[in-house]
Amino acid sequence: MSKKGSPVPVTHIPKSEYARRRKALMAQMEPNSIAILPAAAVAIRNRDVEHVYRQDSDFQYLSGFPEPEAVIALIPGRQHGEYVLFCRERNPERELWDGLRAGQEGAVRDYGADDAFPIADIDDILPGLIEGRDRVYTAMGSHPEFDRHLMDWINVIRSKANLGSQPPNEFVALDHLLHDMRLYKSAAEVKVMRHAAQISARAHVRAMQACRAGLHEFSLEAELDYEFRKGGAKMPAYGSIVAAGRNSCILHYQQNDAVLRDGDLVLIDAGCEIDCYASDITRTFPVSGTFSPEQKAIYELVLKSQEAAFAAIGPGKHWNQAHEATVQVITEGLVQLGLLQGNVDELIATEAHRAFYMHRAGHWLGMDVHDVGEYRVGGEWRVLEPGMTLTVEPGIYISPDNPHVAKKWRGIGVRIEDDVVVTRTGCEILTGDVPKTVAEIEALMAQARTEAA
Ligand code: GLY
Ligand code: MN
Ligand code: MN
């Protein structure tokens, strides 16, 4: 942690890595082809107000270029440079209102473009760059407006066919190559993700320390946001969930406006984003600082299932083994607690756990919180390899209205979520800085209350 007043250390992806990624993608492209990707558009929130700008993850992955109204063209073998970037021109008046722009000079100098053109000239220039190439790699379907522009550019080439213009014959989905690359994190990516995880861990600790009955869920959200911004994160990686009492049983709860009451649990699922890399942490703790016996029983069962999942993650193990481990432990535990009745193997075969544990144990994590990458290859679960990053997030949610369980269990919702990277021998937990056992959580909360008294 940086000392009071000292600058926050900034972790980011080095320029050389973006160059390496572009080269790696171009090396996988068929001969005589071009890849074209648009930047994310600015999204209007209402009238003159815009949403905070977030670059498209694929565009960011290949360029690190943070501006809207830009297009990347990668043209392996092009004599005047393989990496062409179209972007906004410098404009002193617009920059006075909206902030600095890299311009074409900045695109080359600061972002490694071999050649840069004004975005306003793209209709005149890009058809000429596409012409004569056999294949166009593009993310078809994700940017409908850009797809229409692309067809316009292709039609420009077609309209000149009688003059000898050669339109491309094939369109290839870029996602397949790019998303497989994104699945394997480099050392620099893991470093950025570890940094995001550490900031998010501090945010969860701060929320636990600040928790008191009578506050609202949004009071704890404010504690999270404070640590995110203080750590240098521009924004959360997704809408924070702060769910107290019965709200903890709503999986994507985001209202965050209920009052915290003694006797209830509060489930917080929140993580920040650093340099477009996500973290994703869930902790569940008692508003009062002390778990009730039923809350503790459910909590420790979820924790045990998470530990079983960690043991099932490593090179050579397949994607679903972690999930299967959580289902085994949770089903056994629910039978022991009397929440499920029957033979464990039969209950697993019929997926009886889904009444209480209705999601999967995790997802790929990276530039997108639910990151890209296939979970199956050739119909089989993907085998884990070093550098893959994923979440491990089992949960048990007992609906407040479930008539089939004793009243004492109702309204208890627990999820515990950590982020891991697959290593050569198993996995490294990136989010280990937040207390997790019942004893650790109760001790942290008790200490915060003593200090405040
Ligand atoms: N926060 C979204 C998730 O855990 O998947
Ligand atoms: Mn989450
Ligand atoms: Mn998650």
PDB file of N, CA and C in Angstrom, residues 222-281:
ATOM      1  N   ALA A 222     -20.280   3.476  -1.469  1.00  0.00           N
ATOM      2  CA  ALA A 222     -19.435   4.676  -1.472  1.00  0.00           C
ATOM      3  C   ALA A 222     -18.030   4.359  -0.958  1.00  0.00           C
ATOM      4  N   GLU A 223     -17.944   3.467   0.045  1.00  0.00           N
ATOM      5  CA  GLU A 223     -16.622   3.073   0.567  1.00  0.00           C
ATOM      6  C   GLU A 223     -15.832   2.343  -0.525  1.00  0.00           C
ATOM      7  N   LEU A 224     -16.520   1.510  -1.293  1.00  0.00           N
ATOM      8  CA  LEU A 224     -15.860   0.787  -2.391  1.00  0.00           C
ATOM      9  C   LEU A 224     -15.334   1.787  -3.423  1.00  0.00           C
ATOM     10  N   ASP A 225     -16.227   2.689  -3.838  1.00  0.00           N
ATOM     11  CA  ASP A 225     -15.864   3.656  -4.883  1.00  0.00           C
ATOM     12  C   ASP A 225     -14.675   4.519  -4.442  1.00  0.00           C
ATOM     13  N   TYR A 226     -14.654   4.844  -3.164  1.00  0.00           N
ATOM     14  CA  TYR A 226     -13.558   5.662  -2.632  1.00  0.00           C
ATOM     15  C   TYR A 226     -12.216   4.963  -2.845  1.00  0.00           C
ATOM     16  N   GLU A 227     -12.159   3.700  -2.491  1.00  0.00           N
ATOM     17  CA  GLU A 227     -10.884   2.968  -2.645  1.00  0.00           C
ATOM     18  C   GLU A 227     -10.548   2.746  -4.125  1.00  0.00           C
ATOM     19  N   PHE A 228     -11.579   2.498  -4.938  1.00  0.00           N
ATOM     20  CA  PHE A 228     -11.325   2.287  -6.374  1.00  0.00           C
ATOM     21  C   PHE A 228     -10.646   3.533  -6.954  1.00  0.00           C
ATOM     22  N   ARG A 229     -11.265   4.694  -6.706  1.00  0.00           N
ATOM     23  CA  ARG A 229     -10.746   5.928  -7.312  1.00  0.00           C
ATOM     24  C   ARG A 229      -9.403   6.306  -6.711  1.00  0.00           C
ATOM     25  N   LYS A 230      -9.277   6.105  -5.398  1.00  0.00           N
ATOM     26  CA  LYS A 230      -8.015   6.463  -4.739  1.00  0.00           C
ATOM     27  C   LYS A 230      -6.875   5.582  -5.265  1.00  0.00           C
ATOM     28  N   GLY A 231      -7.221   4.370  -5.663  1.00  0.00           N
ATOM     29  CA  GLY A 231      -6.213   3.461  -6.206  1.00  0.00           C
ATOM     30  C   GLY A 231      -5.888   3.753  -7.664  1.00  0.00           C
ATOM     31  N   GLY A 232      -6.609   4.696  -8.262  1.00  0.00           N
ATOM     32  CA  GLY A 232      -6.310   5.050  -9.647  1.00  0.00           C
ATOM     33  C   GLY A 232      -7.238   4.398 -10.658  1.00  0.00           C
ATOM     34  N   ALA A 233      -8.213   3.635 -10.185  1.00  0.00           N
ATOM     35  CA  ALA A 233      -9.153   3.013 -11.131  1.00  0.00           C
ATOM     36  C   ALA A 233     -10.107   4.081 -11.644  1.00  0.00           C
ATOM     37  N   LYS A 234     -10.361   4.026 -12.947  1.00  0.00           N
ATOM     38  CA  LYS A 234     -11.251   5.014 -13.547  1.00  0.00           C
ATOM     39  C   LYS A 234     -12.702   4.667 -13.231  1.00  0.00           C
ATOM     40  N   MET A 235     -12.967   3.375 -13.120  1.00  0.00           N
ATOM     41  CA  MET A 235     -14.350   2.955 -12.883  1.00  0.00           C
ATOM     42  C   MET A 235     -14.383   1.501 -12.404  1.00  0.00           C
ATOM     43  N   PRO A 236     -15.545   1.111 -11.826  1.00  0.00           N
ATOM     44  CA  PRO A 236     -15.706  -0.310 -11.506  1.00  0.00           C
ATOM     45  C   PRO A 236     -15.738  -1.126 -12.797  1.00  0.00           C
ATOM     46  N   ALA A 237     -15.399  -2.395 -12.695  1.00  0.00           N
ATOM     47  CA  ALA A 237     -15.396  -3.253 -13.885  1.00  0.00           C
ATOM     48  C   ALA A 237     -16.812  -3.667 -14.267  1.00  0.00           C
ATOM     49  N   TYR A 238     -17.766  -3.464 -13.364  1.00  0.00           N
ATOM     50  CA  TYR A 238     -19.193  -3.791 -13.590  1.00  0.00           C
ATOM     51  C   TYR A 238     -19.948  -3.120 -12.464  1.00  0.00           C
ATOM     52  N   GLY A 239     -21.259  -3.075 -12.583  1.00  0.00           N
ATOM     53  CA  GLY A 239     -22.080  -2.430 -11.558  1.00  0.00           C
ATOM     54  C   GLY A 239     -21.944  -3.148 -10.224  1.00  0.00           C
ATOM     55  N   SER A 240     -21.538  -2.417  -9.173  1.00  0.00           N
ATOM     56  CA  SER A 240     -21.321  -3.053  -7.871  1.00  0.00           C
ATOM     57  C   SER A 240     -22.638  -3.561  -7.289  1.00  0.00           C
ATOM     58  N   ILE A 241     -22.560  -4.749  -6.685  1.00  0.00           N
ATOM     59  CA  ILE A 241     -23.721  -5.336  -6.003  1.00  0.00           C
ATOM     60  C   ILE A 241     -23.479  -5.211  -4.505  1.00  0.00           C
ATOM     61  N   VAL A 242     -24.340  -4.473  -3.820  1.00  0.00           N
ATOM     62  CA  VAL A 242     -24.277  -4.436  -2.351  1.00  0.00           C
ATOM     63  C   VAL A 242     -25.668  -4.851  -1.880  1.00  0.00           C
ATOM     64  N   ALA A 243     -25.770  -6.085  -1.425  1.00  0.00           N
ATOM     65  CA  ALA A 243     -27.080  -6.701  -1.222  1.00  0.00           C
ATOM     66  C   ALA A 243     -27.217  -7.208   0.208  1.00  0.00           C
ATOM     67  N   ALA A 244     -28.047  -6.539   0.991  1.00  0.00           N
ATOM     68  CA  ALA A 244     -28.216  -6.933   2.391  1.00  0.00           C
ATOM     69  C   ALA A 244     -29.500  -7.735   2.580  1.00  0.00           C
ATOM     70  N   GLY A 245     -29.476  -8.614   3.601  1.00  0.00           N
ATOM     71  CA  GLY A 245     -30.677  -9.369   3.947  1.00  0.00           C
ATOM     72  C   GLY A 245     -31.181 -10.179   2.776  1.00  0.00           C
ATOM     73  N   ARG A 246     -32.501 -10.103   2.521  1.00  0.00           N
ATOM     74  CA  ARG A 246     -33.088 -10.924   1.457  1.00  0.00           C
ATOM     75  C   ARG A 246     -32.539 -10.547   0.074  1.00  0.00           C
ATOM     76  N   ASN A 247     -32.009  -9.329  -0.060  1.00  0.00           N
ATOM     77  CA  ASN A 247     -31.447  -8.921  -1.359  1.00  0.00           C
ATOM     78  C   ASN A 247     -30.237  -9.779  -1.759  1.00  0.00           C
ATOM     79  N   SER A 248     -29.593 -10.409  -0.764  1.00  0.00           N
ATOM     80  CA  SER A 248     -28.421 -11.243  -1.070  1.00  0.00           C
ATOM     81  C   SER A 248     -28.822 -12.468  -1.900  1.00  0.00           C
ATOM     82  N   CYS A 249     -30.121 -12.748  -1.956  1.00  0.00           N
ATOM     83  CA  CYS A 249     -30.590 -13.894  -2.758  1.00  0.00           C
ATOM     84  C   CYS A 249     -30.963 -13.475  -4.181  1.00  0.00           C
ATOM     85  N   ILE A 250     -30.783 -12.192  -4.512  1.00  0.00           N
ATOM     86  CA  ILE A 250     -31.038 -11.723  -5.891  1.00  0.00           C
ATOM     87  C   ILE A 250     -29.673 -11.630  -6.571  1.00  0.00           C
ATOM     88  N   LEU A 251     -29.449 -12.490  -7.544  1.00  0.00           N
ATOM     89  CA  LEU A 251     -28.068 -12.669  -8.036  1.00  0.00           C
ATOM     90  C   LEU A 251     -27.468 -11.397  -8.636  1.00  0.00           C
ATOM     91  N   HIS A 252     -28.253 -10.649  -9.395  1.00  0.00           N
ATOM     92  CA  HIS A 252     -27.715  -9.425 -10.020  1.00  0.00           C
ATOM     93  C   HIS A 252     -28.327  -8.162  -9.419  1.00  0.00           C
ATOM     94  N   TYR A 253     -28.566  -8.184  -8.117  1.00  0.00           N
ATOM     95  CA  TYR A 253     -29.144  -7.027  -7.413  1.00  0.00           C
ATOM     96  C   TYR A 253     -28.233  -5.807  -7.583  1.00  0.00           C
ATOM     97  N   GLN A 254     -28.797  -4.669  -7.958  1.00  0.00           N
ATOM     98  CA  GLN A 254     -27.956  -3.466  -8.084  1.00  0.00           C
ATOM     99  C   GLN A 254     -28.641  -2.214  -7.560  1.00  0.00           C
ATOM    100  N   GLN A 255     -29.807  -2.394  -6.916  1.00  0.00           N
ATOM    101  CA  GLN A 255     -30.503  -1.208  -6.403  1.00  0.00           C
ATOM    102  C   GLN A 255     -29.689  -0.526  -5.316  1.00  0.00           C
ATOM    103  N   ASN A 256     -29.108  -1.308  -4.450  1.00  0.00           N
ATOM    104  CA  ASN A 256     -28.166  -0.814  -3.431  1.00  0.00           C
ATOM    105  C   ASN A 256     -28.722   0.328  -2.579  1.00  0.00           C
ATOM    106  N   ASP A 257     -30.024   0.272  -2.260  1.00  0.00           N
ATOM    107  CA  ASP A 257     -30.587   1.386  -1.496  1.00  0.00           C
ATOM    108  C   ASP A 257     -31.337   0.953  -0.230  1.00  0.00           C
ATOM    109  N   ALA A 258     -31.187  -0.305   0.169  1.00  0.00           N
ATOM    110  CA  ALA A 258     -31.896  -0.772   1.370  1.00  0.00           C
ATOM    111  C   ALA A 258     -31.075  -0.476   2.623  1.00  0.00           C
ATOM    112  N   VAL A 259     -31.747  -0.499   3.752  1.00  0.00           N
ATOM    113  CA  VAL A 259     -31.082  -0.243   5.040  1.00  0.00           C
ATOM    114  C   VAL A 259     -30.433  -1.544   5.545  1.00  0.00           C
ATOM    115  N   LEU A 260     -29.258  -1.417   6.138  1.00  0.00           N
ATOM    116  CA  LEU A 260     -28.553  -2.569   6.717  1.00  0.00           C
ATOM    117  C   LEU A 260     -29.114  -2.830   8.115  1.00  0.00           C
ATOM    118  N   ARG A 261     -29.500  -4.084   8.378  1.00  0.00           N
ATOM    119  CA  ARG A 261     -30.096  -4.380   9.688  1.00  0.00           C
ATOM    120  C   ARG A 261     -29.301  -5.460  10.412  1.00  0.00           C
ATOM    121  N   ASP A 262     -29.137  -5.256  11.706  1.00  0.00           N
ATOM    122  CA  ASP A 262     -28.473  -6.274  12.526  1.00  0.00           C
ATOM    123  C   ASP A 262     -29.176  -7.609  12.338  1.00  0.00           C
ATOM    124  N   GLY A 263     -28.403  -8.671  12.277  1.00  0.00           N
ATOM    125  CA  GLY A 263     -28.986 -10.000  12.068  1.00  0.00           C
ATOM    126  C   GLY A 263     -28.935 -10.420  10.609  1.00  0.00           C
ATOM    127  N   ASP A 264     -28.767  -9.449   9.702  1.00  0.00           N
ATOM    128  CA  ASP A 264     -28.705  -9.762   8.274  1.00  0.00           C
ATOM    129  C   ASP A 264     -27.256  -9.941   7.807  1.00  0.00           C
ATOM    130  N   LEU A 265     -27.135 -10.641   6.694  1.00  0.00           N
ATOM    131  CA  LEU A 265     -25.839 -10.676   6.004  1.00  0.00           C
ATOM    132  C   LEU A 265     -25.833  -9.586   4.951  1.00  0.00           C
ATOM    133  N   VAL A 266     -24.645  -9.174   4.543  1.00  0.00           N
ATOM    134  CA  VAL A 266     -24.550  -8.308   3.368  1.00  0.00           C
ATOM    135  C   VAL A 266     -23.542  -8.927   2.391  1.00  0.00           C
ATOM    136  N   LEU A 267     -23.997  -9.051   1.155  1.00  0.00           N
ATOM    137  CA  LEU A 267     -23.165  -9.649   0.104  1.00  0.00           C
ATOM    138  C   LEU A 267     -22.689  -8.513  -0.806  1.00  0.00           C
ATOM    139  N   ILE A 268     -21.377  -8.393  -0.941  1.00  0.00           N
ATOM    140  CA  ILE A 268     -20.821  -7.363  -1.833  1.00  0.00           C
ATOM    141  C   ILE A 268     -20.054  -8.039  -2.958  1.00  0.00           C
ATOM    142  N   ASP A 269     -20.472  -7.759  -4.175  1.00  0.00           N
ATOM    143  CA  ASP A 269     -19.790  -8.273  -5.375  1.00  0.00           C
ATOM    144  C   ASP A 269     -19.337  -7.042  -6.147  1.00  0.00           C
ATOM    145  N   ALA A 270     -18.049  -6.741  -6.086  1.00  0.00           N
ATOM    146  CA  ALA A 270     -17.556  -5.500  -6.691  1.00  0.00           C
ATOM    147  C   ALA A 270     -16.074  -5.625  -6.995  1.00  0.00           C
ATOM    148  N   GLY A 271     -15.652  -4.973  -8.075  1.00  0.00           N
ATOM    149  CA  GLY A 271     -14.236  -4.971  -8.428  1.00  0.00           C
ATOM    150  C   GLY A 271     -13.962  -3.818  -9.371  1.00  0.00           C
ATOM    151  N   CYS A 272     -12.756  -3.306  -9.310  1.00  0.00           N
ATOM    152  CA  CYS A 272     -12.426  -2.157 -10.163  1.00  0.00           C
ATOM    153  C   CYS A 272     -11.704  -2.625 -11.425  1.00  0.00           C
ATOM    154  N   GLU A 273     -11.500  -1.663 -12.310  1.00  0.00           N
ATOM    155  CA  GLU A 273     -10.830  -1.932 -13.576  1.00  0.00           C
ATOM    156  C   GLU A 273      -9.584  -1.050 -13.661  1.00  0.00           C
ATOM    157  N   ILE A 274      -8.456  -1.668 -13.997  1.00  0.00           N
ATOM    158  CA  ILE A 274      -7.214  -0.904 -14.178  1.00  0.00           C
ATOM    159  C   ILE A 274      -6.694  -1.162 -15.588  1.00  0.00           C
ATOM    160  N   ASP A 275      -6.454  -0.082 -16.307  1.00  0.00           N
ATOM    161  CA  ASP A 275      -5.958  -0.179 -17.680  1.00  0.00           C
ATOM    162  C   ASP A 275      -6.792  -1.182 -18.497  1.00  0.00           C
ATOM    163  N   CYS A 276      -8.104  -1.129 -18.265  1.00  0.00           N
ATOM    164  CA  CYS A 276      -9.065  -1.995 -18.959  1.00  0.00           C
ATOM    165  C   CYS A 276      -8.968  -3.460 -18.553  1.00  0.00           C
ATOM    166  N   TYR A 277      -8.430  -3.770 -17.382  1.00  0.00           N
ATOM    167  CA  TYR A 277      -8.437  -5.135 -16.858  1.00  0.00           C
ATOM    168  C   TYR A 277      -9.282  -5.192 -15.594  1.00  0.00           C
ATOM    169  N   ALA A 278     -10.144  -6.192 -15.524  1.00  0.00           N
ATOM    170  CA  ALA A 278     -11.132  -6.284 -14.445  1.00  0.00           C
ATOM    171  C   ALA A 278     -10.624  -7.080 -13.254  1.00  0.00           C
ATOM    172  N   SER A 279     -11.191  -6.764 -12.109  1.00  0.00           N
ATOM    173  CA  SER A 279     -11.133  -7.662 -10.954  1.00  0.00           C
ATOM    174  C   SER A 279     -12.576  -7.904 -10.539  1.00  0.00           C
ATOM    175  N   ASP A 280     -12.811  -8.972  -9.803  1.00  0.00           N
ATOM    176  CA  ASP A 280     -14.205  -9.398  -9.545  1.00  0.00           C
ATOM    177  C   ASP A 280     -14.206 -10.176  -8.222  1.00  0.00           C
ATOM    178  N   ILE A 281     -14.593  -9.489  -7.152  1.00  0.00           N
ATOM    179  CA  ILE A 281     -14.519 -10.092  -5.810  1.00  0.00           C
ATOM    180  C   ILE A 281     -15.900 -10.091  -5.169  1.00  0.00           C
TER     181      ILE A 281
END
